[in-house]
Amino acid sequence: MNLLDVSNLHASVATDAGPQPILKGLNLTVKPGEVHAIMGPNGSGKSTLANVLSGRPGYAVDDGEAVLDGRNLLDLEPFERAQIGMFLAFQYPVEIPGVSNMEFLKASIDSLARARGEEQPNTANFMRQVRELAGSLDLDPAFLKRGVNEGFSGGEKKRNEIMQLLLLNPKLALLDETDSGLDIDALKTVADGVNRYRSQSNGVVLITHYQRLLDYIVPDYVHVLSNGQIIESGDKGLALELEAKGYAWLT
Amino acid sequence: MADLALPQTLTLSEDFASALGEPVATLDEVVQQALNSAAHRERWKYTKADRFLAQTSASAKPPQISNENQIGVSWQRQPIAQPMSGLDLQQAPEAFARLCFAGEAMRLDITAPVTEPITLVHSENTLPVMIYVSANASLSLIEIIEGHEEMQQSVWIDIGPNAQVLHSRNALNDTPASWQYLNVRLQDAARYRLNNHALGCGIRRQDLHIIMDGQGAEAKLVSAGMVDNKAALDQQITMEHRQPKGHSEQTIHNIVANGGKCTFNGRIHIHEGASGTDAQLSNKNLGMGDNATINTKPELEIYTDDVSCSHGATVGTLSKEALFYLTSRGIDQTAAQALLSQGFLRQCIDGPLAATALEAMIGPQNTSDEH
């Protein structure tokens, strides 16, 4: 069975001037164990795809469907999508003063456990696990007491997203420009985290501008998104070709 | 609008009267004029003053005190014989009236650094409290407002040079009407910090007048308020910088929900000559549920150059971005809203009364497990 099936997806974003169509018949299939990279010029709809699949308010699905592990995603609230195994690593993780990282992570893991009828983790074990994960991503465990993403550098925010990915262990990870704003060391740390997450039972959709990330997270497929549709697909060689030639020869 | 009047004629001790510098024969008129001045009407624009004025002459008892038997502490009942520092009849005629009607006050003298916190519990209408903190002394003052009757408190704190007061106050009781008047004067290099936690009630009024009356004084106010279920809270703050190089910082977060009504007036007054003043105020209000009413007004009066002053008031709802972030991690909408509103208040809940305040304002605090 496919992990993710997106077919003929049409979606628009709400603007002051009315709905603006962005995705215009997008098709994408991800099987368990696969990593798909989605590249494309600015404005092609990359982030919209991530936002529509994760249920961010402000977008309307006009046609088509998206099925995750047999469930129609587009009918579900964002929290329900997370509960069936969807995860979005944010391009711009949100700062939430007054809510500590630890409190947030515990609320999240408890919600997911409840929804799945699983036992909620023992607090002491949970805290140990979180500290270890934080350490493995070069995050100072002291940050767990601070507000969610509060005062974090860009790189810390992205590493926090990857820590959540490893902790929540979703079926599908959507990474929206997780590499943007990272220096080379942070990029390696983030890529290492994603590689630790990868398994034969889950999938990764990697949205990126740059081929560089794909040196560290090697994709099975590379797709080029342009004007709301995937216009070219290939293996990692396609990314190298794009790096050398740009997008113009395709669009 | 009908004229505001006191419930009965003021009677003053001779000492008090002669020290006041106002002609005693016409004092009632002076108070009457002050009550009906434009500035005073503005301060009581969103809360009816009549009820509070009527209560100013009610009988009052001393608050319960604990830890007063320490070295450097004295606590006694005494007639009000002279105006206390910071008394401004024009600014707070109703607080002045309370002093006159009570005729007596509880006086707390702090003459050394005091190690154990001193707690005042007000469970009914209490006598005015005057606190004098000597130079270089320090005090941790805890104030708890409880009980379910109409009540008023007035507290006057005079902080001597280089002395320090950490003040924590919980006003979490449910009563038809409750008024806390607080006047703090800081002398040279004195430091004052207030952690204030308030729940709305029938109508809760909190007046705070801080006077930076010495060079390099520092005042910090942090306040969290929750106004739910048609309750009301009216906070009026005046921060007066009279001397150079003072530093004041105020952060006030209030949640107003379900028919609640919240009024906030934050005035910063920087006098001529108070150069090098740094005054910051931030008032954030979160409206939730149906029919929340929020009135907030920052006011600045600056009569000197060379000051740094920032002043902000916001009224908003929960951030959609933050809600989406939390829900995208599997947390349902209701739980995510609760986390965010708790976080909003928690930023302003601190000090020795934080645990009780969190419990009353946010619910049981169980960081271990929630089964």
Coordinates of C-alpha atoms in Angstrom, one line a residue:
Chain A
M1 CA 0.0 0.0 0.0
N2 CA 1.1 3.5 -0.6
L3 CA 1.9 5.7 2.4
L4 CA 0.8 8.9 0.7
D5 CA -1.3 9.4 -2.3
V6 CA -1.9 12.8 -3.6
S7 CA -4.0 13.0 -6.8
N8 CA -5.1 15.8 -8.9
L9 CA -4.7 18.2 -6.0
H10 CA -6.0 21.7 -6.7
A11 CA -5.7 24.3 -3.9
S12 CA -5.8 28.0 -3.4
V13 CA -4.7 30.4 -0.8
A14 CA -6.9 33.1 0.6
T15 CA -5.7 36.6 -0.2
D16 CA -7.1 40.1 0.1
A17 CA -8.0 39.9 -3.5
G18 CA -9.8 36.6 -3.1
P19 CA -8.7 33.0 -3.5
Q20 CA -5.5 32.6 -5.5
P21 CA -5.1 29.2 -7.1
I22 CA -1.6 27.7 -6.4
L23 CA -1.7 24.0 -6.8
K24 CA -3.1 23.0 -10.2
G25 CA -3.5 19.2 -10.4
L26 CA -0.6 17.9 -8.3
N27 CA 0.1 14.1 -8.2
L28 CA 2.5 12.5 -5.8
T29 CA 2.9 9.0 -4.4
V30 CA 5.2 8.0 -1.6
K31 CA 5.7 4.4 -0.6
P32 CA 7.0 3.3 2.8
G33 CA 10.8 3.7 3.1
E34 CA 11.0 6.4 0.4
V35 CA 12.4 9.9 0.5
H36 CA 11.0 12.3 -2.1
A37 CA 12.6 15.7 -2.6
I38 CA 10.5 18.5 -4.1
M39 CA 12.3 21.3 -5.7
G40 CA 11.1 24.2 -7.7
P41 CA 11.4 27.9 -8.3
N42 CA 10.0 30.5 -5.9
G43 CA 6.2 30.7 -6.0
S44 CA 5.8 27.2 -7.6
G45 CA 3.7 25.9 -4.7
K46 CA 6.2 24.0 -2.6
S47 CA 5.2 25.5 0.7
T48 CA 1.5 25.5 -0.2
L49 CA 1.7 21.7 -0.7
A50 CA 3.1 21.3 2.8
N51 CA 0.5 23.7 4.3
V52 CA -2.4 22.0 2.5
L53 CA -1.3 18.5 3.5
S54 CA -0.9 19.5 7.2
G55 CA -4.1 21.6 7.3
R56 CA -2.9 25.1 7.9
P57 CA -5.8 27.6 8.0
G58 CA -6.0 30.0 5.1
Y59 CA -5.9 27.4 2.3
A60 CA -8.8 25.9 0.4
V61 CA -8.8 22.6 -1.5
D62 CA -10.6 23.0 -4.7
D63 CA -10.3 19.5 -6.1
G64 CA -8.5 16.2 -5.8
E65 CA -7.5 14.2 -2.8
A66 CA -4.7 13.3 -0.4
V67 CA -4.7 9.9 1.4
L68 CA -2.3 9.1 4.2
D69 CA -2.1 5.4 5.1
G70 CA -5.6 4.8 3.8
R71 CA -7.2 7.8 5.5
N72 CA -8.4 10.8 3.6
L73 CA -6.3 13.6 5.0
L74 CA -8.2 16.6 3.7
D75 CA -11.3 15.9 5.8
L76 CA -9.4 16.0 9.0
E77 CA -8.4 18.7 11.4
P78 CA -4.7 19.4 11.8
F79 CA -4.5 17.6 15.2
E80 CA -6.3 14.6 13.7
R81 CA -3.8 14.5 10.8
A82 CA -1.0 14.5 13.3
Q83 CA -2.7 11.7 15.2
I84 CA -2.8 9.5 12.2
G85 CA 0.9 10.1 11.5
M86 CA 1.4 13.3 9.6
F87 CA 4.3 15.6 10.7
L88 CA 5.2 19.0 9.3
A89 CA 8.6 20.5 10.1
F90 CA 7.9 24.2 9.9
Q91 CA 9.8 26.5 7.7
Y92 CA 9.3 29.2 10.4
P93 CA 8.8 27.4 13.8
V94 CA 6.6 29.5 16.1
E95 CA 7.7 31.0 19.4
I96 CA 5.3 30.4 22.3
P97 CA 6.4 32.3 25.5
G98 CA 5.0 30.9 28.7
V99 CA 4.6 27.3 27.4
S100 CA 7.8 25.4 28.1
N101 CA 9.2 23.1 25.5
M102 CA 8.9 20.1 27.9
E103 CA 5.3 20.9 28.7
F104 CA 4.6 21.2 24.9
L105 CA 6.3 17.9 24.1
K106 CA 4.5 16.1 26.8
A107 CA 1.1 17.4 25.8
S108 CA 1.9 16.4 22.3
I109 CA 3.1 12.8 23.0
D110 CA 0.2 12.3 25.4
S111 CA -2.4 13.5 22.9
L112 CA -0.9 11.2 20.3
A113 CA -0.9 8.2 22.7
R114 CA -4.5 8.8 23.8
A115 CA -5.7 9.1 20.2
R116 CA -4.0 5.8 19.3
G117 CA -5.2 4.0 22.4
E118 CA -1.6 3.6 23.7
E119 CA -0.3 4.1 27.2
Q120 CA 1.1 7.6 27.9
P121 CA 4.8 7.4 28.6
N122 CA 6.0 7.5 32.2
T123 CA 7.2 11.1 32.9
A124 CA 10.7 10.2 34.1
N125 CA 11.4 8.0 31.1
F126 CA 9.9 10.6 28.8
M127 CA 12.1 13.4 30.2
R128 CA 15.2 11.2 29.9
Q129 CA 14.4 10.4 26.3
V130 CA 13.8 14.0 25.5
R131 CA 17.1 15.1 27.1
E132 CA 19.0 12.4 25.2
L133 CA 17.4 13.4 21.9
A134 CA 18.2 17.1 22.6
G135 CA 21.8 16.2 23.3
S136 CA 22.1 14.2 20.1
L137 CA 21.0 17.2 18.1
D138 CA 23.4 19.6 19.9
L139 CA 20.6 21.3 21.8
D140 CA 21.4 22.3 25.3
P141 CA 18.9 20.4 27.5
A142 CA 18.4 23.6 29.5
F143 CA 16.3 24.8 26.6
L144 CA 13.5 22.4 27.6
K145 CA 12.5 24.6 30.5
R146 CA 12.3 27.7 28.3
G147 CA 9.3 28.7 26.3
V148 CA 8.7 26.9 23.0
N149 CA 11.3 28.2 20.5
E150 CA 11.6 31.3 22.6
G151 CA 14.8 33.2 21.9
F152 CA 16.1 30.3 19.8
S153 CA 18.4 31.0 16.9
G154 CA 17.2 30.0 13.4
G155 CA 19.4 26.8 13.6
E156 CA 18.1 25.9 17.1
K157 CA 14.5 26.2 15.9
K158 CA 15.2 23.8 13.0
R159 CA 17.0 21.3 15.2
N160 CA 14.0 21.5 17.6
E161 CA 11.8 20.5 14.7
I162 CA 14.0 17.5 14.0
M163 CA 14.0 16.6 17.7
Q164 CA 10.2 16.6 17.6
L165 CA 10.3 14.5 14.5
L166 CA 12.4 11.9 16.2
L167 CA 10.3 12.0 19.4
L168 CA 6.9 11.7 17.7
N169 CA 8.1 9.3 15.1
P170 CA 5.3 9.9 12.5
K171 CA 4.5 7.9 9.5
L172 CA 5.2 10.8 7.1
A173 CA 7.5 13.6 7.6
L174 CA 7.0 16.8 5.6
L175 CA 10.1 19.0 5.8
D176 CA 9.4 22.5 4.6
E177 CA 12.8 24.1 3.7
T178 CA 14.3 22.8 6.9
D179 CA 17.7 23.6 5.5
S180 CA 17.1 27.3 5.0
G181 CA 19.2 29.5 7.2
L182 CA 21.4 26.7 8.4
D183 CA 25.2 26.7 8.5
I184 CA 27.0 23.6 7.2
D185 CA 27.4 22.1 10.7
A186 CA 23.8 22.6 11.6
L187 CA 22.8 21.2 8.2
K188 CA 24.7 18.0 8.9
T189 CA 23.1 17.7 12.3
V190 CA 19.7 18.1 10.9
A191 CA 20.4 15.7 8.0
D192 CA 21.8 13.2 10.5
G193 CA 18.5 13.4 12.5
V194 CA 16.4 12.9 9.4
N195 CA 18.5 9.9 8.4
R196 CA 18.1 8.4 11.9
Y197 CA 14.3 8.8 11.5
R198 CA 14.2 7.1 8.1
S199 CA 13.0 3.5 8.2
Q200 CA 11.3 1.0 5.9
S201 CA 7.9 1.9 7.4
N202 CA 7.9 5.6 7.1
G203 CA 8.3 8.2 4.4
V204 CA 9.9 11.7 3.9
V205 CA 8.9 14.5 1.7
L206 CA 11.6 17.1 1.6
I207 CA 10.9 20.5 0.3
T208 CA 14.1 22.4 -0.5
H209 CA 15.6 25.1 -2.7
Y210 CA 19.1 23.7 -2.7
Q211 CA 20.7 20.5 -3.9
R212 CA 23.2 20.8 -0.9
L213 CA 20.8 19.1 1.6
L214 CA 20.4 16.2 -0.8
D215 CA 24.1 15.4 -0.4
Y216 CA 23.3 14.5 3.2
I217 CA 19.8 13.1 2.9
V218 CA 19.9 11.1 -0.3
P219 CA 16.5 11.0 -1.9
D220 CA 15.0 8.2 -3.9
Y221 CA 13.1 10.6 -6.1
V222 CA 13.4 14.2 -7.0
H223 CA 10.4 16.2 -8.4
V224 CA 10.3 19.6 -9.9
L225 CA 7.3 21.6 -9.0
S226 CA 6.4 24.5 -11.3
N227 CA 3.2 26.5 -11.5
G228 CA 1.4 24.1 -9.2
Q229 CA 2.2 20.9 -11.0
I230 CA 5.0 18.3 -10.9
I231 CA 6.6 18.8 -14.3
E232 CA 9.6 16.5 -14.0
S233 CA 10.6 13.6 -11.8
G234 CA 13.8 11.7 -11.6
D235 CA 16.4 10.3 -9.2
K236 CA 19.0 12.3 -7.3
G237 CA 20.8 13.0 -10.6
L238 CA 18.0 15.4 -11.5
A239 CA 18.9 17.6 -8.5
L240 CA 22.5 17.9 -9.7
E241 CA 21.3 18.8 -13.1
L242 CA 19.0 21.5 -11.6
E243 CA 21.9 22.8 -9.6
A244 CA 24.0 23.1 -12.8
K245 CA 21.4 24.4 -15.2
G246 CA 18.7 26.1 -13.1
Y247 CA 15.0 25.6 -13.7
A248 CA 14.6 27.6 -17.0
W249 CA 15.3 24.6 -19.2
L250 CA 12.3 22.8 -17.7
T251 CA 9.8 25.7 -17.5
Chain B
M1 CA -23.7 62.7 35.6
A2 CA -24.6 63.2 39.3
D3 CA -22.0 64.7 41.6
L4 CA -19.9 62.2 43.5
A5 CA -20.0 62.7 47.3
L6 CA -18.6 61.1 50.4
P7 CA -21.1 59.3 52.5
Q8 CA -20.5 61.5 55.5
T9 CA -18.5 64.5 56.7
L10 CA -14.8 64.1 57.1
T11 CA -13.4 64.3 60.6
L12 CA -9.7 64.9 61.1
S13 CA -7.5 64.8 64.1
E14 CA -6.0 68.3 64.7
D15 CA -2.5 67.1 64.0
F16 CA -3.4 65.6 60.7
A17 CA -5.5 68.7 59.8
S18 CA -2.8 71.2 60.6
A19 CA -0.1 69.1 58.8
L20 CA -2.2 68.9 55.6
G21 CA -1.9 72.5 54.5
E22 CA -5.5 72.7 53.4
P23 CA -8.1 74.8 55.2
V24 CA -9.9 72.2 57.3
A25 CA -13.1 74.2 57.3
T26 CA -13.5 73.5 53.6
L27 CA -11.9 70.1 53.4
D28 CA -15.2 68.4 52.5
E29 CA -15.5 70.8 49.6
V30 CA -11.9 70.2 48.5
V31 CA -12.5 66.5 48.5
Q32 CA -15.9 67.0 46.8
Q33 CA -14.1 69.1 44.1
A34 CA -11.4 66.5 43.7
L35 CA -14.0 63.7 43.3
N36 CA -15.7 65.6 40.6
S37 CA -12.6 66.9 38.7
A38 CA -12.2 65.8 35.1
A39 CA -9.1 63.7 36.0
H40 CA -10.9 61.9 38.7
R41 CA -14.0 61.2 36.5
E42 CA -11.6 59.8 33.9
R43 CA -10.1 57.4 36.5
W44 CA -13.6 56.2 37.4
K45 CA -15.0 56.2 33.8
Y46 CA -15.5 52.5 33.5
T47 CA -16.3 51.6 37.1
K48 CA -19.0 53.3 39.1
A49 CA -17.4 55.2 42.0
D50 CA -20.5 55.5 44.2
R51 CA -20.3 52.1 45.7
F52 CA -16.6 52.4 46.5
L53 CA -17.1 55.9 48.0
A54 CA -20.0 54.6 50.2
Q55 CA -17.7 51.9 51.5
T56 CA -14.9 54.2 52.5
S57 CA -16.5 55.0 55.9
A58 CA -17.2 51.3 56.7
S59 CA -15.6 50.0 59.9
A60 CA -12.3 48.4 59.5
K61 CA -10.1 46.0 61.4
P62 CA -6.3 45.4 61.4
P63 CA -5.2 42.8 58.9
Q64 CA -3.7 39.5 60.3
I65 CA 0.0 39.7 60.3
S66 CA 2.6 36.9 60.6
N67 CA 6.3 36.9 61.2
E68 CA 6.2 40.4 62.8
N69 CA 8.3 39.2 65.7
Q70 CA 11.7 39.6 64.0
I71 CA 14.6 41.8 64.7
G72 CA 14.1 45.1 62.8
V73 CA 10.3 44.9 62.7
S74 CA 7.7 46.8 64.6
W75 CA 4.0 46.7 64.1
Q76 CA 1.5 48.9 65.9
R77 CA -1.8 50.6 65.7
Q78 CA -1.7 54.4 65.8
P79 CA -3.8 57.4 65.0
I80 CA -3.2 59.1 61.7
A81 CA -1.5 62.2 62.8
Q82 CA 0.2 63.4 59.6
P83 CA -0.1 62.9 55.9
M84 CA 2.0 60.0 54.7
S85 CA 4.6 60.5 52.0
G86 CA 3.0 60.2 48.6
L87 CA -0.4 61.4 49.7
D88 CA -2.0 63.4 47.0
L89 CA -5.5 64.4 47.8
Q90 CA -6.2 65.5 44.2
Q91 CA -5.0 62.2 42.8
A92 CA -6.8 59.9 45.1
P93 CA -9.5 61.7 47.1
E94 CA -11.3 58.5 48.0
A95 CA -8.1 57.0 49.4
F96 CA -7.6 60.2 51.4
A97 CA -11.2 59.9 52.7
R98 CA -10.6 56.3 53.8
L99 CA -7.6 57.5 55.9
C100 CA -9.8 60.2 57.5
F101 CA -12.7 58.0 58.2
A102 CA -10.5 55.3 59.7
G103 CA -8.7 57.8 61.9
E104 CA -6.2 55.1 62.7
A105 CA -3.7 53.0 60.7
M106 CA -1.5 50.0 61.2
R107 CA 2.1 51.0 61.1
L108 CA 4.9 48.6 60.1
D109 CA 8.4 49.8 60.5
I110 CA 11.3 47.9 58.9
T111 CA 14.6 49.0 60.2
A112 CA 16.9 46.2 59.1
P113 CA 17.1 43.6 56.4
V114 CA 14.4 41.2 57.4
T115 CA 14.9 37.6 56.6
E116 CA 11.5 36.0 56.9
P117 CA 8.7 37.3 54.6
I118 CA 6.0 39.3 56.5
T119 CA 2.5 38.3 55.5
L120 CA -0.6 40.4 55.7
V121 CA -4.0 38.7 55.3
H122 CA -7.0 40.9 54.6
S123 CA -10.2 38.9 55.1
E124 CA -12.5 41.9 55.6
N125 CA -12.4 45.6 55.4
T126 CA -9.0 46.5 56.9
L127 CA -7.4 49.5 58.4
P128 CA -4.9 51.5 56.2
V129 CA -1.5 50.0 56.5
M130 CA 1.6 52.3 56.5
I131 CA 4.9 50.7 55.9
Y132 CA 8.2 52.5 56.5
V133 CA 11.3 50.8 55.3
S134 CA 14.5 52.5 56.6
A135 CA 17.6 53.1 54.5
N136 CA 19.4 49.9 53.5
A137 CA 16.7 47.7 55.0
S138 CA 14.9 45.0 53.0
L139 CA 11.5 43.4 53.2
S140 CA 9.6 40.6 51.5
L141 CA 6.0 41.5 51.9
I142 CA 3.2 39.0 51.1
E143 CA -0.4 40.2 50.9
I144 CA -3.4 38.0 50.6
I145 CA -6.8 39.3 49.9
E146 CA -9.5 36.8 50.9
G147 CA -13.0 36.7 52.2
H148 CA -16.3 37.2 50.5
E149 CA -17.6 40.5 51.8
E150 CA -17.2 44.0 50.3
M151 CA -13.8 45.2 51.3
Q152 CA -11.2 47.9 50.9
Q153 CA -7.5 48.0 51.5
S154 CA -5.1 50.9 51.4
V155 CA -1.4 50.3 51.8
W156 CA 1.2 53.0 51.8
I157 CA 4.8 52.0 51.4
D158 CA 7.7 54.4 51.8
I159 CA 11.1 52.9 50.8
G160 CA 14.2 54.6 52.2
P161 CA 17.4 55.1 50.3
N162 CA 19.0 52.0 49.0
A163 CA 16.3 49.8 50.6
Q164 CA 14.4 47.1 48.9
V165 CA 10.9 45.7 49.0
L166 CA 9.7 42.6 47.2
H167 CA 5.9 42.6 47.3
S168 CA 3.7 39.7 46.3
R169 CA 0.0 40.1 46.3
N170 CA -2.8 37.7 45.5
A171 CA -6.3 39.0 45.1
L172 CA -8.1 35.9 44.1
N173 CA -11.2 36.0 46.3
D174 CA -14.8 36.2 45.1
T175 CA -16.6 39.2 46.5
P176 CA -19.2 41.7 45.3
A177 CA -16.7 44.5 45.4
S178 CA -13.1 44.8 46.4
W179 CA -10.7 47.7 46.2
Q180 CA -7.0 47.7 46.7
Y181 CA -5.3 51.1 46.9
L182 CA -1.5 50.9 46.9
N183 CA 0.8 53.8 47.1
V184 CA 4.6 53.3 47.0
R185 CA 7.3 55.9 47.3
L186 CA 10.9 55.1 46.4
Q187 CA 13.8 57.2 47.7
D188 CA 17.4 57.3 46.3
A189 CA 18.4 54.0 44.8
A190 CA 15.5 52.2 46.4
R191 CA 14.1 49.1 44.7
Y192 CA 10.6 47.8 44.6
R193 CA 9.1 44.8 42.9
L194 CA 5.4 43.9 42.8
N195 CA 4.1 40.5 41.7
N196 CA 0.4 41.0 41.5
H197 CA -2.1 38.3 40.7
A198 CA -5.8 39.2 40.4
L199 CA -9.0 37.4 39.6
G200 CA -12.0 39.5 38.6
C201 CA -14.9 39.5 41.0
G202 CA -18.2 41.4 41.2
I203 CA -16.0 44.4 40.7
R204 CA -12.4 44.5 41.6
R205 CA -10.6 47.8 41.6
Q206 CA -6.8 48.1 42.0
D207 CA -5.2 51.5 42.2
L208 CA -1.4 51.7 42.2
H209 CA 0.5 54.9 42.5
I210 CA 4.3 54.5 42.3
I211 CA 6.4 57.6 43.0
M212 CA 10.0 57.5 41.9
D213 CA 11.1 60.1 44.4
G214 CA 14.8 59.5 44.6
Q215 CA 17.7 59.2 42.1
G216 CA 18.3 55.9 40.5
A217 CA 15.2 54.2 42.0
E218 CA 14.0 51.0 40.3
A219 CA 10.5 49.7 40.2
K220 CA 9.2 46.6 38.5
L221 CA 5.6 45.6 38.3
V222 CA 4.4 42.3 37.0
S223 CA 0.7 41.5 37.0
A224 CA -1.5 38.7 35.8
G225 CA -5.3 39.0 35.7
M226 CA -8.1 36.6 34.8
V227 CA -11.5 38.0 34.3
D228 CA -14.1 35.3 33.5
N229 CA -17.8 34.7 33.9
K230 CA -19.1 38.3 33.9
A231 CA -16.6 39.4 36.5
A232 CA -14.9 42.8 36.4
L233 CA -11.4 44.1 37.0
D234 CA -10.3 47.8 36.8
Q235 CA -6.6 48.5 37.2
Q236 CA -5.4 52.1 37.4
I237 CA -1.7 52.6 37.5
T238 CA 0.2 55.9 37.8
M239 CA 4.0 55.7 37.6
E240 CA 5.5 59.1 38.5
H241 CA 9.2 59.7 37.8
R242 CA 10.1 62.8 39.9
Q243 CA 13.9 62.3 40.1
P244 CA 16.6 61.5 37.5
K245 CA 17.8 58.1 36.5
G246 CA 14.8 56.1 37.6
H247 CA 14.0 52.8 36.0
S248 CA 10.5 51.4 35.8
E249 CA 9.2 48.4 34.1
Q250 CA 5.6 47.3 34.0
T251 CA 4.2 44.1 32.4
I252 CA 0.5 43.4 32.8
H253 CA -1.2 40.5 31.1
N254 CA -5.0 40.1 31.5
I255 CA -7.3 37.4 30.1
V256 CA -10.9 38.5 29.7
A257 CA -13.5 35.8 28.9
N258 CA -17.2 35.1 28.8
G259 CA -18.8 38.4 29.5
G260 CA -15.9 39.6 31.7
K261 CA -15.0 43.3 31.7
C262 CA -11.5 44.6 32.2
T263 CA -10.3 48.1 32.3
F264 CA -6.6 49.2 32.4
N265 CA -5.2 52.6 32.6
G266 CA -1.5 52.9 32.7
R267 CA -0.1 56.4 33.1
I268 CA 3.5 57.3 33.1
H269 CA 4.3 60.8 34.2
I270 CA 7.9 62.0 33.9
H271 CA 8.5 65.3 35.7
E272 CA 10.7 68.1 34.6
G273 CA 14.2 67.3 35.7
A274 CA 13.8 63.6 35.8
S275 CA 16.4 63.1 33.1
G276 CA 17.9 59.7 32.3
T277 CA 14.6 58.1 33.2
D278 CA 13.9 54.7 31.6
A279 CA 10.2 53.8 31.8
Q280 CA 8.6 50.8 30.1
L281 CA 5.0 49.6 30.1
S282 CA 3.4 46.8 28.3
N283 CA -0.2 45.8 28.8
K284 CA -1.4 42.8 26.8
N285 CA -5.0 41.6 26.8
L286 CA -6.4 38.4 25.5
G287 CA -10.1 38.2 24.7
M288 CA -11.7 34.8 24.8
G289 CA -15.2 33.4 24.5
D290 CA -18.2 35.6 24.0
N291 CA -18.7 39.2 24.9
A292 CA -15.4 40.1 26.6
T293 CA -15.0 43.9 27.2
I294 CA -11.5 45.3 27.3
N295 CA -10.7 49.0 27.8
T296 CA -7.1 49.8 27.9
K297 CA -5.4 53.2 27.7
P298 CA -1.7 53.9 28.0
E299 CA -1.0 57.6 28.9
L300 CA 2.3 59.4 28.7
E301 CA 3.1 62.8 30.2
I302 CA 6.8 63.7 29.7
Y303 CA 8.2 67.0 30.7
T304 CA 11.9 66.4 30.2
D305 CA 14.2 65.4 27.4
D306 CA 16.7 62.6 27.6
V307 CA 14.3 59.9 28.7
S308 CA 13.7 56.5 27.3
C309 CA 10.1 55.5 27.4
S310 CA 8.1 52.7 25.8
H311 CA 4.5 52.2 26.1
G312 CA 2.3 49.5 24.6
A313 CA -1.2 48.2 24.9
T314 CA -2.6 45.4 22.8
V315 CA -5.9 43.6 22.7
G316 CA -6.0 40.4 20.8
T317 CA -7.0 36.8 20.6
L318 CA -4.9 33.7 20.6
S319 CA -2.3 33.6 17.8
K320 CA -3.6 31.4 14.9
E321 CA 0.0 30.5 14.1
A322 CA 0.7 29.3 17.6
L323 CA -2.6 27.3 17.6
F324 CA -1.7 25.7 14.3
Y325 CA 1.8 24.8 15.6
L326 CA 0.4 23.1 18.7
T327 CA -2.4 21.3 16.8
S328 CA 0.0 20.2 14.1
R329 CA 1.6 18.1 16.9
G330 CA -1.6 16.3 17.7
I331 CA -2.9 18.5 20.5
D332 CA -6.6 19.1 20.0
Q333 CA -8.0 22.6 19.6
T334 CA -9.3 23.0 23.2
A335 CA -6.2 21.7 24.8
A336 CA -4.1 23.9 22.5
Q337 CA -6.1 27.0 23.5
A338 CA -5.7 26.1 27.1
L339 CA -2.0 25.8 26.8
L340 CA -1.7 29.1 25.0
S341 CA -3.8 31.1 27.4
Q342 CA -2.0 29.5 30.4
G343 CA 1.3 30.5 28.8
F344 CA 0.1 34.0 28.3
L345 CA -0.7 34.4 32.1
R346 CA 2.3 32.4 33.3
Q347 CA 4.6 35.0 31.8
C348 CA 3.4 37.3 34.5
I349 CA 3.0 34.9 37.5
D350 CA 6.0 34.8 39.7
G351 CA 7.3 35.2 43.2
P352 CA 6.4 33.4 46.5
L353 CA 2.7 33.4 45.7
A354 CA 3.1 32.0 42.2
A355 CA 2.0 28.4 43.0
T356 CA -1.3 29.5 44.6
A357 CA -1.9 32.0 41.8
L358 CA -1.3 29.4 39.1
E359 CA -3.7 27.0 40.7
A360 CA -6.4 29.6 41.0
M361 CA -6.0 31.2 37.6
I362 CA -5.0 28.2 35.5
G363 CA -6.0 25.1 37.4
P364 CA -4.2 22.3 39.1
Q365 CA -0.5 22.4 38.4
N366 CA 0.7 18.8 37.8
T367 CA 3.8 18.9 35.8
S368 CA 4.3 15.1 36.3
D369 CA 1.4 13.4 34.7
E370 CA -2.1 14.1 33.6
H371 CA -4.1 10.9 33.6

